[in-house]
Amino acid sequence: MEIQRRKTKKIYIGSVPIGGDAPLTVQSMTKTRTSDADATISQINDLYQADCQIVRVGVPDHASAAVLKRIVKASPLPIVADIHFSYRLALAALEAGVHGVRINPGNIGSKENIRKIVQAALARGVPIRIGVNAGSLEKDLLEKYGRPTPEALVESALREVRTLEDLGFYDIEISVKASSVLETVEANRLLASRTEYPLHLGVTEAGSGLAGIIKSAVGIGTLLIEGIGDTIRVSLTGDPVEEVTVAREILKSLGLLKEGINIISCPTCARCQVDLLSIVQEFSERTRDVKSPLDVAIMGCVVNGPGEAREAEMGVALGRTNGLFFQKGEEKGRIPLAKLLDLLVEEVRKADREKQLAETHKT
């Protein structure tokens, strides 16, 4: 089964396509003070190494805007400037060469301010993201709806869309986010039914650790399963590299990112006779750099183990002193436990090399 994504307009943030027939992309945002250019560039490089594809930087003041040109030049990723309150900061960011601008209808100001941003963006071929958050909705919409409902979020976004379109601007991306998973999902469903612009997904202010990961996975994952969404950002309190890791795992779990190892391992129970957690953790660490999509089963269960290992591209069903090794559905033999992990890593790396060589020959 494959997810059928809704058709949307395609835009480009730098050289990265969003929407249309483009693959889903992963974004994050720097957590440094942007005015500290060295720290910001260092964090962008960390995100690049984690396979982030687009990075947003906050531009809260003129000190931040003043170093943007240096950041853009040093960045291996397209830069989106996150602008609130001041259209002048948006103009400064565009002058610095950013690849995208995010504005919030709730606080960017008058239509004349937006006109100035649009003119500068048009002149440079830079897209604009309309980013609506439940926490910063326009006052008139709060009065109309009583609170930041999904309908209020969507009305805010579409009102800003009309403003941009009236000014002749169509390179638009939209996001509507709330800290509530259910309201985020409903707002994006409603928005997807009313526009063909690409949508940026995320549950804003999701929190930290396991709770934030679960909120993000449920909210973003629900929408992706329904074919809604063109680019995603997981918003966690903490290291932005974790945001990228979680976002990529969400995409991999849905078959929307076919890269890296998908480990199938049992939760363990009384039937398990090995320290399966340690084995899985060591395997994961030793194969972290594998890029080819591979399903690998590491099972400690005599009930489901052989079946899961047989269905995976390769896998092991572990007993107390030895285990069965399976490859492409065939049992290859009973291997001593002390040698099994090394064999599995070796065969995974061999399969990775073969897949990469096959891809090279295709191109």
mmCIF file of C-alpha atoms in Angstrom:
data_model
loop_
_atom_site.group_PDB
_atom_site.id
_atom_site.type_symbol
_atom_site.label_atom_id
_atom_site.label_comp_id
_atom_site.label_asym_id
_atom_site.label_seq_id
_atom_site.Cartn_x
_atom_site.Cartn_y
_atom_site.Cartn_z
ATOM 1 C CA MET A 1 0.000 0.000 0.000
ATOM 2 C CA GLU A 2 1.283 3.442 -0.921
ATOM 3 C CA ILE A 3 0.055 6.805 0.312
ATOM 4 C CA GLN A 4 -1.493 8.931 -2.429
ATOM 5 C CA ARG A 5 -0.530 12.543 -1.833
ATOM 6 C CA ARG A 6 -2.837 15.381 -2.863
ATOM 7 C CA LYS A 7 -1.699 17.431 -5.827
ATOM 8 C CA THR A 8 -0.315 20.857 -4.997
ATOM 9 C CA LYS A 9 1.511 23.676 -6.718
ATOM 10 C CA LYS A 10 5.294 23.320 -6.740
ATOM 11 C CA ILE A 11 7.577 26.027 -5.373
ATOM 12 C CA TYR A 12 11.318 26.096 -4.746
ATOM 13 C CA ILE A 13 13.156 27.107 -1.601
ATOM 14 C CA GLY A 14 16.610 27.583 -3.000
ATOM 15 C CA SER A 15 17.124 24.469 -5.100
ATOM 16 C CA VAL A 16 14.784 22.339 -2.956
ATOM 17 C CA PRO A 17 11.340 21.690 -4.506
ATOM 18 C CA ILE A 18 8.252 21.740 -2.294
ATOM 19 C CA GLY A 19 4.909 20.344 -3.460
ATOM 20 C CA GLY A 20 3.916 19.053 -6.869
ATOM 21 C CA ASP A 21 5.631 15.746 -7.569
ATOM 22 C CA ALA A 22 8.566 16.531 -5.263
ATOM 23 C CA PRO A 23 9.374 14.175 -2.379
ATOM 24 C CA LEU A 24 8.422 15.279 1.115
ATOM 25 C CA THR A 25 11.124 17.380 2.742
ATOM 26 C CA VAL A 26 12.315 17.778 6.328
ATOM 27 C CA GLN A 27 12.881 21.190 7.870
ATOM 28 C CA SER A 28 14.137 22.429 11.217
ATOM 29 C CA MET A 29 14.946 25.716 12.895
ATOM 30 C CA THR A 30 18.098 26.941 14.613
ATOM 31 C CA LYS A 31 17.910 27.461 18.384
ATOM 32 C CA THR A 32 20.905 29.796 18.657
ATOM 33 C CA ARG A 33 20.843 33.573 18.803
ATOM 34 C CA THR A 34 21.052 34.359 15.103
ATOM 35 C CA SER A 35 23.224 37.379 15.878
ATOM 36 C CA ASP A 36 25.873 34.862 16.980
ATOM 37 C CA ALA A 37 26.750 33.906 13.431
ATOM 38 C CA ASP A 38 29.395 31.327 14.356
ATOM 39 C CA ALA A 39 27.058 29.404 16.663
ATOM 40 C CA THR A 40 24.237 29.590 14.125
ATOM 41 C CA ILE A 41 26.412 28.355 11.250
ATOM 42 C CA SER A 42 27.710 25.527 13.450
ATOM 43 C CA GLN A 43 24.156 24.416 14.239
ATOM 44 C CA ILE A 44 23.161 24.598 10.570
ATOM 45 C CA ASN A 45 26.095 22.328 9.745
ATOM 46 C CA ASP A 46 24.932 19.875 12.426
ATOM 47 C CA LEU A 47 21.474 19.873 10.830
ATOM 48 C CA TYR A 48 22.989 19.309 7.391
ATOM 49 C CA GLN A 49 24.915 16.306 8.708
ATOM 50 C CA ALA A 50 21.620 14.960 10.102
ATOM 51 C CA ASP A 51 20.072 15.175 6.588
ATOM 52 C CA CYS A 52 17.905 18.227 7.197
ATOM 53 C CA GLN A 53 16.956 19.814 3.867
ATOM 54 C CA ILE A 54 15.785 23.348 4.760
ATOM 55 C CA VAL A 55 16.570 25.431 7.832
ATOM 56 C CA ARG A 56 14.678 28.373 9.276
ATOM 57 C CA VAL A 57 16.416 31.060 11.320
ATOM 58 C CA GLY A 58 14.709 33.566 13.564
ATOM 59 C CA VAL A 59 15.348 37.221 12.746
ATOM 60 C CA PRO A 60 14.123 39.057 15.850
ATOM 61 C CA ASP A 61 16.292 42.171 15.568
ATOM 62 C CA HIS A 62 18.644 44.174 13.377
ATOM 63 C CA ALA A 63 21.711 42.500 14.904
ATOM 64 C CA SER A 64 20.428 39.198 13.536
ATOM 65 C CA ALA A 65 19.612 40.697 10.141
ATOM 66 C CA ALA A 66 23.095 42.204 9.965
ATOM 67 C CA VAL A 67 24.801 38.780 9.964
ATOM 68 C CA LEU A 68 22.320 36.965 7.700
ATOM 69 C CA LYS A 69 24.370 37.495 4.570
ATOM 70 C CA ARG A 70 27.322 35.733 6.188
ATOM 71 C CA ILE A 71 25.078 32.899 7.409
ATOM 72 C CA VAL A 72 23.475 32.427 3.989
ATOM 73 C CA LYS A 73 26.870 32.312 2.315
ATOM 74 C CA ALA A 74 28.229 29.735 4.760
ATOM 75 C CA SER A 75 25.131 27.536 4.920
ATOM 76 C CA PRO A 76 24.978 24.230 3.027
ATOM 77 C CA LEU A 77 21.165 24.420 3.342
ATOM 78 C CA PRO A 78 18.582 26.877 1.990
ATOM 79 C CA ILE A 79 17.785 29.521 4.608
ATOM 80 C CA VAL A 80 14.254 30.684 5.451
ATOM 81 C CA ALA A 81 14.038 33.873 7.507
ATOM 82 C CA ASP A 82 11.402 33.752 10.250
ATOM 83 C CA ILE A 83 9.914 37.232 10.555
ATOM 84 C CA HIS A 84 7.503 38.666 13.104
ATOM 85 C CA PHE A 85 6.300 42.220 13.708
ATOM 86 C CA SER A 86 8.741 44.082 11.429
ATOM 87 C CA TYR A 87 8.486 44.202 7.638
ATOM 88 C CA ARG A 88 11.851 46.001 7.674
ATOM 89 C CA LEU A 89 13.515 42.858 9.002
ATOM 90 C CA ALA A 90 11.919 40.906 6.147
ATOM 91 C CA LEU A 91 13.353 43.378 3.657
ATOM 92 C CA ALA A 92 16.780 43.137 5.289
ATOM 93 C CA ALA A 93 16.626 39.339 5.165
ATOM 94 C CA LEU A 94 15.728 39.366 1.471
ATOM 95 C CA GLU A 95 18.562 41.794 0.812
ATOM 96 C CA ALA A 96 20.888 39.345 2.594
ATOM 97 C CA GLY A 97 19.959 36.605 0.105
ATOM 98 C CA VAL A 98 17.712 34.272 2.082
ATOM 99 C CA HIS A 99 15.900 31.598 0.077
ATOM 100 C CA GLY A 100 12.497 32.015 1.725
ATOM 101 C CA VAL A 101 10.614 34.255 4.143
ATOM 102 C CA ARG A 102 8.047 33.198 6.721
ATOM 103 C CA ILE A 103 5.573 35.862 7.839
ATOM 104 C CA ASN A 104 2.777 35.625 10.395
ATOM 105 C CA PRO A 105 -0.493 37.336 9.411
ATOM 106 C CA GLY A 106 -1.232 37.939 13.087
ATOM 107 C CA ASN A 107 1.618 40.365 13.600
ATOM 108 C CA ILE A 108 3.223 41.502 10.349
ATOM 109 C CA GLY A 109 1.133 44.667 10.106
ATOM 110 C CA SER A 110 -0.661 46.528 7.330
ATOM 111 C CA LYS A 111 -1.239 45.560 3.717
ATOM 112 C CA GLU A 112 1.246 48.240 2.731
ATOM 113 C CA ASN A 113 3.928 46.486 4.780
ATOM 114 C CA ILE A 114 3.094 43.218 3.033
ATOM 115 C CA ARG A 115 3.247 44.964 -0.336
ATOM 116 C CA LYS A 116 6.848 45.988 0.348
ATOM 117 C CA ILE A 117 7.797 42.429 1.291
ATOM 118 C CA VAL A 118 6.086 41.053 -1.819
ATOM 119 C CA GLN A 119 7.841 43.487 -4.127
ATOM 120 C CA ALA A 120 11.244 42.525 -2.702
ATOM 121 C CA ALA A 121 10.443 38.795 -2.840
ATOM 122 C CA LEU A 122 9.226 39.042 -6.431
ATOM 123 C CA ALA A 123 12.374 40.869 -7.456
ATOM 124 C CA ARG A 124 14.505 38.034 -6.041
ATOM 125 C CA GLY A 125 12.291 35.061 -6.917
ATOM 126 C CA VAL A 126 11.910 34.113 -3.248
ATOM 127 C CA PRO A 127 8.806 32.269 -1.937
ATOM 128 C CA ILE A 128 6.803 33.334 1.114
ATOM 129 C CA ARG A 129 5.451 31.009 3.776
ATOM 130 C CA ILE A 130 2.279 32.159 5.455
ATOM 131 C CA GLY A 131 2.708 30.775 8.950
ATOM 132 C CA VAL A 132 -0.385 30.908 11.151
ATOM 133 C CA ASN A 133 -0.042 29.877 14.800
ATOM 134 C CA ALA A 134 -2.853 29.493 17.302
ATOM 135 C CA GLY A 135 -0.901 31.580 19.783
ATOM 136 C CA SER A 136 -0.663 34.683 17.575
ATOM 137 C CA LEU A 137 -3.947 34.946 15.705
ATOM 138 C CA GLU A 138 -5.404 38.298 14.604
ATOM 139 C CA LYS A 139 -7.604 40.006 17.185
ATOM 140 C CA ASP A 140 -10.628 40.264 14.911
ATOM 141 C CA LEU A 141 -10.595 36.513 14.295
ATOM 142 C CA LEU A 142 -10.302 35.800 18.012
ATOM 143 C CA GLU A 143 -13.332 37.997 18.558
ATOM 144 C CA LYS A 144 -15.235 36.297 15.731
ATOM 145 C CA TYR A 145 -14.547 32.713 16.791
ATOM 146 C CA GLY A 146 -13.968 33.202 20.513
ATOM 147 C CA ARG A 147 -10.694 31.274 20.442
ATOM 148 C CA PRO A 148 -8.139 30.021 17.890
ATOM 149 C CA THR A 149 -10.327 27.322 16.328
ATOM 150 C CA PRO A 150 -9.293 25.388 13.199
ATOM 151 C CA GLU A 151 -11.725 27.538 11.216
ATOM 152 C CA ALA A 152 -10.088 30.703 12.564
ATOM 153 C CA LEU A 153 -6.601 29.474 11.636
ATOM 154 C CA VAL A 154 -7.703 28.654 8.108
ATOM 155 C CA GLU A 155 -9.516 31.949 7.648
ATOM 156 C CA SER A 156 -6.357 33.784 8.720
ATOM 157 C CA ALA A 157 -4.223 31.848 6.249
ATOM 158 C CA LEU A 158 -6.590 32.234 3.308
ATOM 159 C CA ARG A 159 -7.073 35.921 3.985
ATOM 160 C CA GLU A 160 -3.305 36.371 3.713
ATOM 161 C CA VAL A 161 -3.249 34.233 0.563
ATOM 162 C CA ARG A 162 -5.758 36.580 -1.042
ATOM 163 C CA THR A 163 -3.633 39.565 -0.042
ATOM 164 C CA LEU A 164 -0.556 38.072 -1.689
ATOM 165 C CA GLU A 165 -2.486 37.027 -4.790
ATOM 166 C CA ASP A 166 -3.979 40.523 -5.105
ATOM 167 C CA LEU A 167 -0.392 41.773 -5.215
ATOM 168 C CA GLY A 168 0.474 39.315 -7.991
ATOM 169 C CA PHE A 169 2.378 36.874 -5.765
ATOM 170 C CA TYR A 170 1.825 33.113 -6.065
ATOM 171 C CA ASP A 171 5.004 31.396 -4.782
ATOM 172 C CA ILE A 172 3.256 30.591 -1.538
ATOM 173 C CA GLU A 173 3.581 27.885 1.101
ATOM 174 C CA ILE A 174 1.163 27.710 4.036
ATOM 175 C CA SER A 175 1.264 26.349 7.560
ATOM 176 C CA VAL A 176 -1.478 26.313 10.198
ATOM 177 C CA LYS A 177 -0.305 25.021 13.551
ATOM 178 C CA ALA A 178 -1.611 24.611 17.077
ATOM 179 C CA SER A 179 -0.248 22.881 20.162
ATOM 180 C CA SER A 180 -3.359 20.677 20.090
ATOM 181 C CA VAL A 181 -2.897 17.636 17.878
ATOM 182 C CA LEU A 182 -6.596 17.372 17.059
ATOM 183 C CA GLU A 183 -6.949 21.050 16.166
ATOM 184 C CA THR A 184 -3.800 20.970 14.036
ATOM 185 C CA VAL A 185 -5.129 17.961 12.129
ATOM 186 C CA GLU A 186 -8.569 19.489 11.622
ATOM 187 C CA ALA A 187 -7.157 22.854 10.525
ATOM 188 C CA ASN A 188 -4.937 21.218 7.910
ATOM 189 C CA ARG A 189 -7.760 19.017 6.632
ATOM 190 C CA LEU A 190 -9.897 22.103 6.166
ATOM 191 C CA LEU A 191 -7.073 24.064 4.547
ATOM 192 C CA ALA A 192 -6.214 21.196 2.180
ATOM 193 C CA SER A 193 -9.820 21.165 0.958
ATOM 194 C CA ARG A 194 -9.666 24.858 0.096
ATOM 195 C CA THR A 195 -6.275 25.465 -1.500
ATOM 196 C CA GLU A 196 -3.716 23.826 -3.767
ATOM 197 C CA TYR A 197 -0.718 25.627 -2.318
ATOM 198 C CA PRO A 198 1.879 23.344 -0.670
ATOM 199 C CA LEU A 199 1.389 22.802 3.057
ATOM 200 C CA HIS A 200 4.041 22.786 5.751
ATOM 201 C CA LEU A 201 3.041 20.444 8.601
ATOM 202 C CA GLY A 202 3.877 20.533 12.279
ATOM 203 C CA VAL A 203 2.418 20.501 15.770
ATOM 204 C CA THR A 204 3.740 23.698 17.300
ATOM 205 C CA GLU A 205 5.066 23.863 20.863
ATOM 206 C CA ALA A 206 4.863 20.081 21.094
ATOM 207 C CA GLY A 207 7.123 20.031 24.150
ATOM 208 C CA SER A 208 10.181 17.908 24.836
ATOM 209 C CA GLY A 209 11.174 14.282 24.968
ATOM 210 C CA LEU A 210 8.741 11.441 24.497
ATOM 211 C CA ALA A 211 5.596 13.561 24.847
ATOM 212 C CA GLY A 212 6.696 15.963 22.106
ATOM 213 C CA ILE A 213 7.728 13.124 19.820
ATOM 214 C CA ILE A 214 4.368 11.371 20.248
ATOM 215 C CA LYS A 215 2.333 14.529 19.617
ATOM 216 C CA SER A 216 4.342 15.249 16.482
ATOM 217 C CA ALA A 217 4.186 11.689 15.186
ATOM 218 C CA VAL A 218 0.426 11.422 15.719
ATOM 219 C CA GLY A 219 -0.408 14.843 14.270
ATOM 220 C CA ILE A 220 1.963 14.850 11.308
ATOM 221 C CA GLY A 221 1.519 11.134 10.651
ATOM 222 C CA THR A 222 -2.279 11.333 10.569
ATOM 223 C CA LEU A 223 -2.179 14.064 7.937
ATOM 224 C CA LEU A 224 0.487 12.349 5.851
ATOM 225 C CA ILE A 225 -1.537 9.130 5.774
ATOM 226 C CA GLU A 226 -4.422 11.181 4.350
ATOM 227 C CA GLY A 227 -2.106 12.514 1.628
ATOM 228 C CA ILE A 228 -1.898 15.994 3.166
ATOM 229 C CA GLY A 229 1.445 17.772 3.511
ATOM 230 C CA ASP A 230 4.486 18.591 1.411
ATOM 231 C CA THR A 231 7.149 19.443 3.986
ATOM 232 C CA ILE A 232 7.373 18.834 7.726
ATOM 233 C CA ARG A 233 9.015 20.230 10.817
ATOM 234 C CA VAL A 234 8.927 18.510 14.207
ATOM 235 C CA SER A 235 8.952 21.197 16.913
ATOM 236 C CA LEU A 236 10.692 19.970 20.071
ATOM 237 C CA THR A 237 12.170 21.798 23.025
ATOM 238 C CA GLY A 238 15.829 20.852 22.688
ATOM 239 C CA ASP A 239 18.466 19.987 20.110
ATOM 240 C CA PRO A 240 17.126 20.616 16.577
ATOM 241 C CA VAL A 241 19.023 17.566 15.324
ATOM 242 C CA GLU A 242 16.509 15.472 17.287
ATOM 243 C CA GLU A 243 13.719 17.211 15.362
ATOM 244 C CA VAL A 244 15.245 16.040 12.092
ATOM 245 C CA THR A 245 15.782 12.497 13.375
ATOM 246 C CA VAL A 246 12.150 12.221 14.483
ATOM 247 C CA ALA A 247 10.826 13.782 11.261
ATOM 248 C CA ARG A 248 12.776 11.345 9.116
ATOM 249 C CA GLU A 249 11.577 8.396 11.192
ATOM 250 C CA ILE A 250 7.967 9.533 10.719
ATOM 251 C CA LEU A 251 8.488 9.580 6.950
ATOM 252 C CA LYS A 252 10.279 6.220 6.974
ATOM 253 C CA SER A 253 7.532 4.588 9.030
ATOM 254 C CA LEU A 254 4.994 5.555 6.345
ATOM 255 C CA GLY A 255 7.154 4.515 3.388
ATOM 256 C CA LEU A 256 7.513 8.166 2.333
ATOM 257 C CA LEU A 257 11.276 8.107 2.823
ATOM 258 C CA LYS A 258 12.932 5.008 1.458
ATOM 259 C CA GLU A 259 16.336 5.300 3.049
ATOM 260 C CA GLY A 260 18.250 3.595 5.823
ATOM 261 C CA ILE A 261 17.519 0.525 7.879
ATOM 262 C CA ASN A 262 14.048 -0.257 9.164
ATOM 263 C CA ILE A 263 14.659 -2.419 12.223
ATOM 264 C CA ILE A 264 11.938 -4.911 13.116
ATOM 265 C CA SER A 265 12.463 -6.132 16.670
ATOM 266 C CA CYS A 266 10.109 -7.670 19.198
ATOM 267 C CA PRO A 267 9.174 -5.995 22.490
ATOM 268 C CA THR A 268 10.484 -9.110 24.340
ATOM 269 C CA CYS A 269 8.636 -11.272 26.841
ATOM 270 C CA ALA A 270 9.259 -14.374 28.964
ATOM 271 C CA ARG A 271 10.156 -16.347 25.821
ATOM 272 C CA CYS A 272 13.153 -14.109 25.055
ATOM 273 C CA GLN A 273 16.446 -15.690 26.179
ATOM 274 C CA VAL A 274 18.888 -12.920 25.147
ATOM 275 C CA ASP A 275 19.537 -9.271 25.968
ATOM 276 C CA LEU A 276 17.741 -8.169 22.825
ATOM 277 C CA LEU A 277 17.846 -4.448 23.617
ATOM 278 C CA SER A 278 21.650 -4.408 23.768
ATOM 279 C CA ILE A 279 21.894 -6.397 20.543
ATOM 280 C CA VAL A 280 19.518 -4.043 18.695
ATOM 281 C CA GLN A 281 21.287 -0.953 20.048
ATOM 282 C CA GLU A 282 24.715 -2.244 18.983
ATOM 283 C CA PHE A 283 23.424 -3.196 15.534
ATOM 284 C CA SER A 284 21.828 0.228 15.119
ATOM 285 C CA GLU A 285 25.038 2.006 16.113
ATOM 286 C CA ARG A 286 27.213 -0.090 13.803
ATOM 287 C CA THR A 287 24.942 0.459 10.788
ATOM 288 C CA ARG A 288 24.008 4.108 11.369
ATOM 289 C CA ASP A 289 25.705 5.185 8.124
ATOM 290 C CA VAL A 290 23.839 2.713 5.891
ATOM 291 C CA LYS A 291 21.744 4.680 3.386
ATOM 292 C CA SER A 292 20.024 1.975 1.350
ATOM 293 C CA PRO A 293 16.464 1.054 2.354
ATOM 294 C CA LEU A 294 16.630 -2.315 4.123
ATOM 295 C CA ASP A 295 14.171 -4.153 6.355
ATOM 296 C CA VAL A 296 16.151 -6.038 9.009
ATOM 297 C CA ALA A 297 14.473 -8.220 11.650
ATOM 298 C CA ILE A 298 16.196 -8.888 14.971
ATOM 299 C CA MET A 299 13.867 -11.137 16.908
ATOM 300 C CA GLY A 300 14.164 -12.836 20.284
ATOM 301 C CA CYS A 301 10.943 -14.787 19.983
ATOM 302 C CA VAL A 302 10.503 -18.409 18.939
ATOM 303 C CA VAL A 303 6.841 -17.733 18.087
ATOM 304 C CA ASN A 304 7.052 -14.740 15.720
ATOM 305 C CA GLY A 305 10.807 -14.574 15.230
ATOM 306 C CA PRO A 306 11.279 -16.953 12.280
ATOM 307 C CA GLY A 307 8.271 -15.534 10.435
ATOM 308 C CA GLU A 308 9.333 -11.897 10.820
ATOM 309 C CA ALA A 309 12.949 -12.706 9.939
ATOM 310 C CA ARG A 310 11.807 -14.614 6.860
ATOM 311 C CA GLU A 311 9.652 -11.695 5.644
ATOM 312 C CA ALA A 312 12.421 -9.099 6.062
ATOM 313 C CA GLU A 313 15.224 -8.639 3.561
ATOM 314 C CA MET A 314 17.397 -10.296 6.164
ATOM 315 C CA GLY A 315 16.955 -11.162 9.809
ATOM 316 C CA VAL A 316 17.767 -13.302 12.779
ATOM 317 C CA ALA A 317 15.647 -15.270 15.230
ATOM 318 C CA LEU A 318 17.691 -15.572 18.410
ATOM 319 C CA GLY A 319 17.811 -18.414 20.917
ATOM 320 C CA ARG A 320 19.857 -18.730 24.093
ATOM 321 C CA THR A 321 23.136 -19.816 22.451
ATOM 322 C CA ASN A 322 22.519 -19.528 18.711
ATOM 323 C CA GLY A 323 20.100 -18.136 16.175
ATOM 324 C CA LEU A 324 18.624 -18.736 12.756
ATOM 325 C CA PHE A 325 19.842 -16.419 10.002
ATOM 326 C CA PHE A 326 17.441 -15.595 7.158
ATOM 327 C CA GLN A 327 18.140 -13.790 3.907
ATOM 328 C CA LYS A 328 15.532 -12.926 1.254
ATOM 329 C CA GLY A 329 13.063 -15.384 2.740
ATOM 330 C CA GLU A 330 15.453 -18.316 2.990
ATOM 331 C CA GLU A 331 16.919 -19.855 6.108
ATOM 332 C CA LYS A 332 20.701 -19.763 5.738
ATOM 333 C CA GLY A 333 21.632 -21.706 8.813
ATOM 334 C CA ARG A 334 21.942 -21.836 12.581
ATOM 335 C CA ILE A 335 24.762 -19.530 13.739
ATOM 336 C CA PRO A 336 26.413 -19.301 17.189
ATOM 337 C CA LEU A 337 25.156 -16.228 19.028
ATOM 338 C CA ALA A 338 28.686 -14.850 19.452
ATOM 339 C CA LYS A 339 29.100 -14.645 15.664
ATOM 340 C CA LEU A 340 25.587 -13.718 14.591
ATOM 341 C CA LEU A 341 25.705 -9.949 15.031
ATOM 342 C CA ASP A 342 28.970 -9.633 13.100
ATOM 343 C CA LEU A 343 27.478 -11.724 10.290
ATOM 344 C CA LEU A 344 24.322 -9.603 10.187
ATOM 345 C CA VAL A 345 26.302 -6.340 10.032
ATOM 346 C CA GLU A 346 28.559 -7.769 7.308
ATOM 347 C CA GLU A 347 25.599 -8.891 5.168
ATOM 348 C CA VAL A 348 23.795 -5.565 5.652
ATOM 349 C CA ARG A 349 26.868 -3.657 4.464
ATOM 350 C CA LYS A 350 27.209 -5.993 1.503
ATOM 351 C CA ALA A 351 23.560 -5.431 0.554
ATOM 352 C CA ASP A 352 24.054 -1.670 0.960
ATOM 353 C CA ARG A 353 27.014 -1.695 -1.442
ATOM 354 C CA GLU A 354 25.065 -3.733 -3.997
ATOM 355 C CA LYS A 355 22.052 -1.413 -3.843
ATOM 356 C CA GLN A 356 24.195 1.694 -4.185
ATOM 357 C CA LEU A 357 26.041 0.178 -7.141
ATOM 358 C CA ALA A 358 22.725 -0.674 -8.802
ATOM 359 C CA GLU A 359 21.511 2.919 -8.296
ATOM 360 C CA THR A 360 24.743 4.231 -9.828
ATOM 361 C CA HIS A 361 24.237 2.088 -12.914
ATOM 362 C CA LYS A 362 20.647 3.389 -13.259
ATOM 363 C CA THR A 363 21.850 6.975 -13.422
#
